[in-house]
Amino acid sequence: MSRFLKEFPTIRAFRQALGQGQFSAQEAASTLLQEIEQNQALNAFVDINKELTLAQALLADKQLTVGADSANRVLLGTPLAHKDIFVTEGWRTTAGSKMLRDYLSPFNATVIDALNAAGTVSLGKVSCDEFAMGSGNEHAAIGPVLNPWDHEVVPGGSSGGSAAAVAAGLVLGATGTDTGGSVRQPAALCGICGIKPTYGVASRFGMIAYASSLDQAGVMANNADDLALLLDAISGFDPRDATSIETCHGTANAPGRILADYNKCLQSYVGDKPLKGIRIGVPKEYFGQGLNNDVATAVQAAIAELEALGASRVDISLPNTAYAIPAYYVIAPAEASSNLARYDAVRYGHRTSEYSDLEDMTARSRTEGFGAEVRKRIMIGTYVLSHGYYDAYYLQAQRVRRLIAEGFQTAFANQCDVILGPVNPTVAPAIGSVAQDATAEWLGDIYTLSVNLAGLPGMSIPCGFAPGHRGQPLPVGLQLIGNYFDEGRMLAIAHTYQQVTDWHTRRPGGAA
Amino acid sequence: MALTETDVTRIARLARLHLQNTEVPALQTELNEVMGLIEQLQSINTEGIEPMAHPLSAIGDIGLRLREDRALPTNDEATREHFMQNAPAREAGVFLVPRVIE
């Protein structure tokens, strides 16, 4: 872990030190670029551009000297990495695919623009599963990312590069995307924090599409307070994204909304029982068969800790949880087959060298450009949308989706304020261990998929350790699921938990 | 309902994927495993339930936001060149593809 990030592991501490002149943003960026170089074995970074990074750092340093108005710019100089699914000017964007191996975007994703405008410094692009399809970061064209806790296990996916970069202390935060759990699950398996907001809160413009009605941008960092700062900066209405929302329960969807809610909650969380009045829903379906005992123990201990802080536990039921997997694996591939139809080898992307005609060129290029998991999902999507099967599979899945969303709404209306449970049934599995079975990797998403189907905000924070495949200790994540637009309260509850626990400060190699 | 080899070949053609004959049996097995998982949906009673296309429609009607229907200025040559820089083959401001009209 670098000098900067070990000494200043939170964004506010880093920013304060920067403001006091203890180091410059350029010094921090240069050191971190060297650290990234030294950690190449992790395979986390896919594109680095030293000149661009230092130019952003120089800009941050200049803005620091401007004076009064820069004091509020808490993200100034913050070193970040961006998931290789967000298009970026200057850094290549590959979406983890051979299809886009040399793709250079002519514009930035809105999320990237927002973070650049806040003065953050990008250290580069980080690996992801191909087109964000995967749960272990094993489906990237450049090969798997390694988990900094143990190089034999996966970092989780699909935002595995983002999680590994934060866990290894190479950046203070990272962007990610979450279609079925891809921010929360890698955060859990790498022992860091991650949040996806309510669907539509962050712009999807410039986020390479996988499944449009499920994809949502999110952020990853070392603690809940850092998540609040980063998420607030990327939230906001974007007219260029047709799914972006203008208001959140009557409040404008704009930077400031999440932080205002977060601060308001924290101001009311006082005394020795700060969470008094908060009702925690614990779904019995999240603690059934398939959940590893040691993971369950860590999660239950975290719930007990929150009760000790004054929250009350309510046992609830989300009876349609088991159907989230089949519904997701109809809807997501259906949308993927449509979204990935744009890769026709005409305007951009890989083009095969030998072909007989236009259709043959497209088919051969797509077959060569896409990896096996992506081709499989395109095939499934094409089938479930094809003539005669649309009603039976796709429409039925969309009906089940409504049942799942209504289940959450019933719980939030009558029983609880936030829902807690595990993120993943196990700790990080060994690299290559789930490759044999066509659906084995998918079953690990059981606790995260429902949140995307319902469009709810969800987050993961570290809550303990459990033995891995060789008995080695690996991080366990606690999932918090909130009602629509309740990101501020979720972050405040997580922050309050992190005031009395130190799981989020543990780092690979024993560094706190 | 299990997928046949003919189904697999048909789906690949619809998806614009080029399958070697030797790849079909393995893919057939894999897709049938997936379909086995998906078939669980058939057992759920969803009578009277509206399909949910937009996730936020659980809390209200969500309309698609359409842009204004108006003509936009044509990109100049430099901008067009910038946007076309990733094309596999291009010439004089157009994308090149194999001949489609003999």
Short mmCIF file of N, CA, C and O in Angstrom, two decimals, chain A residues 176-264:
data_model
loop_
_atom_site.label_atom_id
_atom_site.label_comp_id
_atom_site.label_asym_id
_atom_site.label_seq_id
_atom_site.Cartn_x
_atom_site.Cartn_y
_atom_site.Cartn_z
N GLY A 176 -17.80 1.60 -10.93
CA GLY A 176 -18.20 0.24 -11.28
C GLY A 176 -19.58 0.29 -11.89
O GLY A 176 -20.22 1.34 -11.91
N THR A 177 -20.04 -0.82 -12.39
CA THR A 177 -21.43 -0.90 -12.83
C THR A 177 -22.02 -2.17 -12.26
O THR A 177 -21.31 -3.15 -12.01
N ASP A 178 -23.33 -2.12 -12.01
CA ASP A 178 -24.00 -3.21 -11.31
C ASP A 178 -25.26 -3.57 -12.09
O ASP A 178 -26.24 -2.82 -12.10
N THR A 179 -25.22 -4.71 -12.77
CA THR A 179 -26.37 -5.17 -13.55
C THR A 179 -27.11 -6.27 -12.78
O THR A 179 -28.33 -6.38 -12.85
N GLY A 180 -26.32 -7.09 -12.06
CA GLY A 180 -26.93 -8.15 -11.25
C GLY A 180 -26.20 -8.31 -9.92
O GLY A 180 -26.37 -9.30 -9.22
N GLY A 181 -25.36 -7.32 -9.61
CA GLY A 181 -24.59 -7.38 -8.36
C GLY A 181 -23.13 -7.03 -8.57
O GLY A 181 -22.30 -7.23 -7.67
N SER A 182 -22.81 -6.51 -9.73
CA SER A 182 -21.40 -6.36 -10.12
C SER A 182 -20.62 -5.25 -9.43
O SER A 182 -19.42 -5.15 -9.64
N VAL A 183 -21.27 -4.44 -8.60
CA VAL A 183 -20.52 -3.54 -7.73
C VAL A 183 -20.44 -4.17 -6.34
O VAL A 183 -19.38 -4.26 -5.73
N ARG A 184 -21.59 -4.65 -5.85
CA ARG A 184 -21.66 -5.16 -4.48
C ARG A 184 -20.83 -6.44 -4.29
O ARG A 184 -20.14 -6.60 -3.29
N GLN A 185 -20.92 -7.36 -5.26
CA GLN A 185 -20.26 -8.66 -5.07
C GLN A 185 -18.73 -8.55 -5.08
O GLN A 185 -18.07 -9.07 -4.17
N PRO A 186 -18.10 -7.86 -6.05
CA PRO A 186 -16.64 -7.72 -5.97
C PRO A 186 -16.20 -6.90 -4.75
O PRO A 186 -15.14 -7.16 -4.19
N ALA A 187 -17.02 -5.91 -4.35
CA ALA A 187 -16.68 -5.16 -3.13
C ALA A 187 -16.63 -6.13 -1.95
O ALA A 187 -15.70 -6.10 -1.14
N ALA A 188 -17.62 -7.01 -1.87
CA ALA A 188 -17.68 -7.99 -0.77
C ALA A 188 -16.46 -8.92 -0.81
O ALA A 188 -15.81 -9.15 0.21
N LEU A 189 -16.15 -9.45 -1.99
CA LEU A 189 -15.08 -10.45 -2.08
C LEU A 189 -13.69 -9.84 -1.93
O LEU A 189 -12.72 -10.55 -1.68
N CYS A 190 -13.58 -8.51 -2.09
CA CYS A 190 -12.29 -7.84 -1.90
C CYS A 190 -12.22 -7.06 -0.59
O CYS A 190 -11.24 -6.35 -0.34
N GLY A 191 -13.27 -7.13 0.23
CA GLY A 191 -13.22 -6.47 1.54
C GLY A 191 -13.26 -4.95 1.49
O GLY A 191 -12.68 -4.28 2.34
N ILE A 192 -13.94 -4.40 0.48
CA ILE A 192 -14.10 -2.94 0.41
C ILE A 192 -15.59 -2.62 0.38
O ILE A 192 -16.43 -3.49 0.58
N CYS A 193 -15.93 -1.34 0.14
CA CYS A 193 -17.33 -0.92 0.13
C CYS A 193 -17.77 -0.56 -1.29
O CYS A 193 -16.97 -0.05 -2.07
N GLY A 194 -19.03 -0.82 -1.59
CA GLY A 194 -19.55 -0.48 -2.92
C GLY A 194 -21.03 -0.20 -2.85
O GLY A 194 -21.74 -0.80 -2.04
N ILE A 195 -21.49 0.73 -3.68
CA ILE A 195 -22.93 1.03 -3.71
C ILE A 195 -23.40 1.24 -5.14
O ILE A 195 -22.68 1.80 -5.97
N LYS A 196 -24.59 0.72 -5.43
CA LYS A 196 -25.30 1.08 -6.65
C LYS A 196 -26.54 1.85 -6.21
O LYS A 196 -27.23 1.44 -5.28
N PRO A 197 -26.81 2.99 -6.83
CA PRO A 197 -28.00 3.75 -6.43
C PRO A 197 -29.26 3.20 -7.09
O PRO A 197 -29.20 2.25 -7.87
N THR A 198 -30.39 3.83 -6.79
CA THR A 198 -31.64 3.54 -7.46
C THR A 198 -31.44 3.67 -8.97
O THR A 198 -30.74 4.58 -9.43
N TYR A 199 -32.08 2.78 -9.72
CA TYR A 199 -31.99 2.83 -11.19
C TYR A 199 -32.40 4.22 -11.69
O TYR A 199 -33.44 4.74 -11.29
N GLY A 200 -31.56 4.82 -12.53
CA GLY A 200 -31.90 6.12 -13.11
C GLY A 200 -31.28 7.30 -12.39
O GLY A 200 -31.34 8.42 -12.89
N VAL A 201 -30.67 7.07 -11.22
CA VAL A 201 -30.07 8.17 -10.45
C VAL A 201 -28.74 8.62 -11.10
O VAL A 201 -28.43 9.80 -11.13
N ALA A 202 -27.97 7.65 -11.58
CA ALA A 202 -26.70 7.98 -12.26
C ALA A 202 -26.89 7.73 -13.76
O ALA A 202 -27.55 6.77 -14.16
N SER A 203 -26.30 8.58 -14.56
CA SER A 203 -26.48 8.47 -16.02
C SER A 203 -25.84 7.20 -16.59
O SER A 203 -24.77 6.79 -16.16
N ARG A 204 -26.53 6.62 -17.56
CA ARG A 204 -25.98 5.46 -18.26
C ARG A 204 -25.33 5.87 -19.58
O ARG A 204 -24.84 5.02 -20.33
N PHE A 205 -25.31 7.16 -19.87
CA PHE A 205 -24.73 7.63 -21.13
C PHE A 205 -23.22 7.37 -21.13
O PHE A 205 -22.50 7.78 -20.23
N GLY A 206 -22.77 6.63 -22.13
CA GLY A 206 -21.35 6.31 -22.21
C GLY A 206 -20.93 5.11 -21.39
O GLY A 206 -19.75 4.80 -21.26
N MET A 207 -21.93 4.44 -20.80
CA MET A 207 -21.66 3.17 -20.10
C MET A 207 -22.00 2.09 -21.12
O MET A 207 -23.15 2.03 -21.57
N ILE A 208 -21.03 1.29 -21.52
CA ILE A 208 -21.30 0.33 -22.59
C ILE A 208 -22.40 -0.63 -22.13
O ILE A 208 -22.28 -1.26 -21.08
N ALA A 209 -23.48 -0.69 -22.90
CA ALA A 209 -24.70 -1.34 -22.44
C ALA A 209 -24.58 -2.87 -22.42
O ALA A 209 -24.06 -3.48 -23.35
N TYR A 210 -25.06 -3.45 -21.34
CA TYR A 210 -25.23 -4.90 -21.25
C TYR A 210 -26.74 -5.16 -21.23
O TYR A 210 -27.31 -5.58 -22.23
N ALA A 211 -27.41 -4.86 -20.12
CA ALA A 211 -28.85 -5.04 -20.03
C ALA A 211 -29.45 -3.72 -19.55
O ALA A 211 -29.36 -3.38 -18.36
N SER A 212 -30.02 -2.97 -20.47
CA SER A 212 -30.35 -1.57 -20.20
C SER A 212 -31.29 -1.33 -19.04
O SER A 212 -31.19 -0.32 -18.36
N SER A 213 -32.24 -2.22 -18.78
CA SER A 213 -33.19 -1.97 -17.70
C SER A 213 -32.63 -2.39 -16.34
O SER A 213 -33.31 -2.26 -15.32
N LEU A 214 -31.41 -2.91 -16.33
CA LEU A 214 -30.78 -3.37 -15.08
C LEU A 214 -29.48 -2.63 -14.78
O LEU A 214 -29.14 -2.43 -13.61
N ASP A 215 -28.73 -2.27 -15.82
CA ASP A 215 -27.42 -1.63 -15.63
C ASP A 215 -27.54 -0.33 -14.83
O ASP A 215 -28.37 0.51 -15.16
N GLN A 216 -26.69 -0.17 -13.85
CA GLN A 216 -26.63 1.10 -13.14
C GLN A 216 -25.20 1.33 -12.67
O GLN A 216 -24.54 0.42 -12.18
N ALA A 217 -24.72 2.58 -12.84
CA ALA A 217 -23.37 2.93 -12.39
C ALA A 217 -23.33 2.96 -10.87
O ALA A 217 -24.32 3.27 -10.22
N GLY A 218 -22.17 2.65 -10.33
CA GLY A 218 -21.98 2.73 -8.89
C GLY A 218 -20.54 3.08 -8.58
O GLY A 218 -19.74 3.31 -9.49
N VAL A 219 -20.23 3.15 -7.30
CA VAL A 219 -18.87 3.50 -6.89
C VAL A 219 -18.37 2.55 -5.81
O VAL A 219 -19.15 1.94 -5.09
N MET A 220 -17.04 2.45 -5.73
CA MET A 220 -16.40 1.58 -4.75
C MET A 220 -15.29 2.36 -4.05
O MET A 220 -14.62 3.18 -4.67
N ALA A 221 -15.14 2.11 -2.75
CA ALA A 221 -14.14 2.86 -1.97
C ALA A 221 -13.88 2.11 -0.66
O ALA A 221 -14.38 1.00 -0.45
N ASN A 222 -13.10 2.74 0.23
CA ASN A 222 -12.70 2.07 1.47
C ASN A 222 -13.74 2.15 2.58
O ASN A 222 -13.69 1.37 3.53
N ASN A 223 -14.64 3.12 2.52
CA ASN A 223 -15.60 3.28 3.60
C ASN A 223 -16.86 3.97 3.10
O ASN A 223 -16.88 4.51 1.98
N ALA A 224 -17.90 3.96 3.93
CA ALA A 224 -19.20 4.49 3.52
C ALA A 224 -19.17 5.99 3.27
O ALA A 224 -19.84 6.49 2.36
N ASP A 225 -18.38 6.71 4.05
CA ASP A 225 -18.30 8.16 3.87
C ASP A 225 -17.73 8.50 2.49
O ASP A 225 -18.22 9.39 1.80
N ASP A 226 -16.70 7.77 2.08
CA ASP A 226 -16.13 7.98 0.74
C ASP A 226 -17.16 7.67 -0.35
O ASP A 226 -17.24 8.36 -1.36
N LEU A 227 -17.94 6.60 -0.13
CA LEU A 227 -18.97 6.25 -1.11
C LEU A 227 -19.97 7.40 -1.24
O LEU A 227 -20.41 7.72 -2.34
N ALA A 228 -20.33 7.99 -0.10
CA ALA A 228 -21.31 9.09 -0.13
C ALA A 228 -20.80 10.24 -0.99
O ALA A 228 -21.53 10.78 -1.82
N LEU A 229 -19.52 10.59 -0.82
CA LEU A 229 -18.94 11.70 -1.58
C LEU A 229 -18.90 11.39 -3.07
O LEU A 229 -19.24 12.22 -3.91
N LEU A 230 -18.49 10.17 -3.40
CA LEU A 230 -18.35 9.80 -4.81
C LEU A 230 -19.73 9.62 -5.48
O LEU A 230 -19.95 10.08 -6.60
N LEU A 231 -20.64 8.96 -4.77
CA LEU A 231 -21.96 8.70 -5.36
C LEU A 231 -22.70 10.01 -5.59
O LEU A 231 -23.37 10.19 -6.61
N ASP A 232 -22.58 10.92 -4.63
CA ASP A 232 -23.25 12.20 -4.78
C ASP A 232 -22.76 12.92 -6.05
O ASP A 232 -23.55 13.53 -6.77
N ALA A 233 -21.47 12.81 -6.31
CA ALA A 233 -20.89 13.50 -7.48
C ALA A 233 -21.38 12.91 -8.80
O ALA A 233 -21.52 13.63 -9.79
N ILE A 234 -21.65 11.62 -8.84
CA ILE A 234 -22.06 11.02 -10.12
C ILE A 234 -23.58 10.98 -10.28
O ILE A 234 -24.09 10.57 -11.32
N SER A 235 -24.32 11.40 -9.26
CA SER A 235 -25.78 11.36 -9.40
C SER A 235 -26.26 12.62 -10.10
O SER A 235 -25.64 13.66 -10.01
N GLY A 236 -27.34 12.50 -10.82
CA GLY A 236 -27.89 13.67 -11.50
C GLY A 236 -28.61 13.31 -12.79
O GLY A 236 -28.29 12.31 -13.44
N PHE A 237 -29.57 14.14 -13.13
CA PHE A 237 -30.34 13.93 -14.36
C PHE A 237 -29.47 14.23 -15.58
O PHE A 237 -28.71 15.19 -15.59
N ASP A 238 -29.58 13.39 -16.59
CA ASP A 238 -28.82 13.57 -17.83
C ASP A 238 -29.76 13.45 -19.02
O ASP A 238 -30.25 12.35 -19.30
N PRO A 239 -30.02 14.55 -19.71
CA PRO A 239 -30.95 14.48 -20.85
C PRO A 239 -30.49 13.55 -21.97
O PRO A 239 -31.30 13.13 -22.81
N ARG A 240 -29.19 13.19 -21.98
CA ARG A 240 -28.68 12.30 -23.04
C ARG A 240 -28.97 10.83 -22.76
O ARG A 240 -28.69 9.97 -23.59
N ASP A 241 -29.48 10.54 -21.55
CA ASP A 241 -29.83 9.16 -21.20
C ASP A 241 -31.35 9.09 -21.01
O ASP A 241 -31.88 9.70 -20.07
N ALA A 242 -32.03 8.38 -21.90
CA ALA A 242 -33.50 8.34 -21.86
C ALA A 242 -34.03 7.68 -20.59
O ALA A 242 -35.21 7.82 -20.26
N THR A 243 -33.18 6.94 -19.86
CA THR A 243 -33.64 6.27 -18.64
C THR A 243 -33.25 7.05 -17.39
O THR A 243 -33.53 6.62 -16.27
N SER A 244 -32.60 8.19 -17.57
CA SER A 244 -32.20 9.02 -16.44
C SER A 244 -33.44 9.69 -15.85
O SER A 244 -34.33 10.12 -16.58
N ILE A 245 -33.48 9.78 -14.51
CA ILE A 245 -34.68 10.36 -13.91
C ILE A 245 -34.44 11.80 -13.46
O ILE A 245 -33.35 12.16 -13.03
N GLU A 246 -35.52 12.60 -13.57
CA GLU A 246 -35.40 14.02 -13.27
C GLU A 246 -35.57 14.33 -11.79
O GLU A 246 -34.92 15.23 -11.26
N THR A 247 -36.49 13.61 -11.13
CA THR A 247 -36.72 13.89 -9.71
C THR A 247 -36.77 12.60 -8.90
O THR A 247 -37.16 11.54 -9.40
N CYS A 248 -36.38 12.72 -7.64
CA CYS A 248 -36.41 11.60 -6.70
C CYS A 248 -37.41 11.96 -5.61
O CYS A 248 -37.09 12.77 -4.74
N HIS A 249 -38.60 11.41 -5.69
CA HIS A 249 -39.68 11.77 -4.75
C HIS A 249 -39.82 13.29 -4.64
O HIS A 249 -39.86 13.85 -3.54
N GLY A 250 -39.81 13.98 -5.75
CA GLY A 250 -40.04 15.42 -5.75
C GLY A 250 -38.79 16.28 -5.62
O GLY A 250 -38.82 17.48 -5.88
N THR A 251 -37.66 15.68 -5.22
CA THR A 251 -36.40 16.44 -5.12
C THR A 251 -35.62 16.25 -6.42
O THR A 251 -35.58 15.14 -6.96
N ALA A 252 -35.02 17.32 -6.92
CA ALA A 252 -34.26 17.23 -8.17
C ALA A 252 -33.16 16.18 -8.05
O ALA A 252 -32.46 16.12 -7.03
N ASN A 253 -33.03 15.36 -9.08
CA ASN A 253 -31.93 14.40 -9.13
C ASN A 253 -30.68 15.16 -9.54
O ASN A 253 -30.43 15.38 -10.72
N ALA A 254 -29.92 15.59 -8.54
CA ALA A 254 -28.73 16.41 -8.81
C ALA A 254 -27.73 16.20 -7.68
O ALA A 254 -28.11 15.79 -6.58
N PRO A 255 -26.44 16.48 -7.94
CA PRO A 255 -25.46 16.40 -6.86
C PRO A 255 -25.92 17.26 -5.69
O PRO A 255 -26.48 18.33 -5.88
N GLY A 256 -25.72 16.76 -4.49
CA GLY A 256 -26.17 17.47 -3.30
C GLY A 256 -27.32 16.75 -2.63
O GLY A 256 -27.44 16.78 -1.40
N ARG A 257 -28.16 16.07 -3.41
CA ARG A 257 -29.32 15.39 -2.83
C ARG A 257 -28.89 14.29 -1.88
O ARG A 257 -29.35 14.23 -0.73
N ILE A 258 -28.01 13.42 -2.32
CA ILE A 258 -27.61 12.26 -1.50
C ILE A 258 -26.85 12.73 -0.25
O ILE A 258 -27.12 12.27 0.86
N LEU A 259 -25.94 13.68 -0.44
CA LEU A 259 -25.18 14.18 0.72
C LEU A 259 -26.08 14.88 1.73
O LEU A 259 -25.88 14.76 2.94
N ALA A 260 -27.10 15.60 1.24
CA ALA A 260 -28.02 16.28 2.15
C ALA A 260 -28.76 15.25 3.00
O ALA A 260 -28.87 15.40 4.23
N ASP A 261 -29.26 14.19 2.36
CA ASP A 261 -29.96 13.13 3.10
C ASP A 261 -29.02 12.45 4.09
O ASP A 261 -29.38 12.17 5.24
N TYR A 262 -27.82 12.17 3.62
CA TYR A 262 -26.79 11.49 4.43
C TYR A 262 -26.47 12.33 5.68
O TYR A 262 -26.50 11.82 6.81
N ASN A 263 -26.20 13.62 5.47
CA ASN A 263 -25.85 14.49 6.60
C ASN A 263 -27.02 14.64 7.57
O ASN A 263 -26.82 14.65 8.78
N LYS A 264 -28.23 14.74 7.02
CA LYS A 264 -29.41 14.89 7.88
C LYS A 264 -29.56 13.65 8.77
O LYS A 264 -29.83 13.77 9.97
#
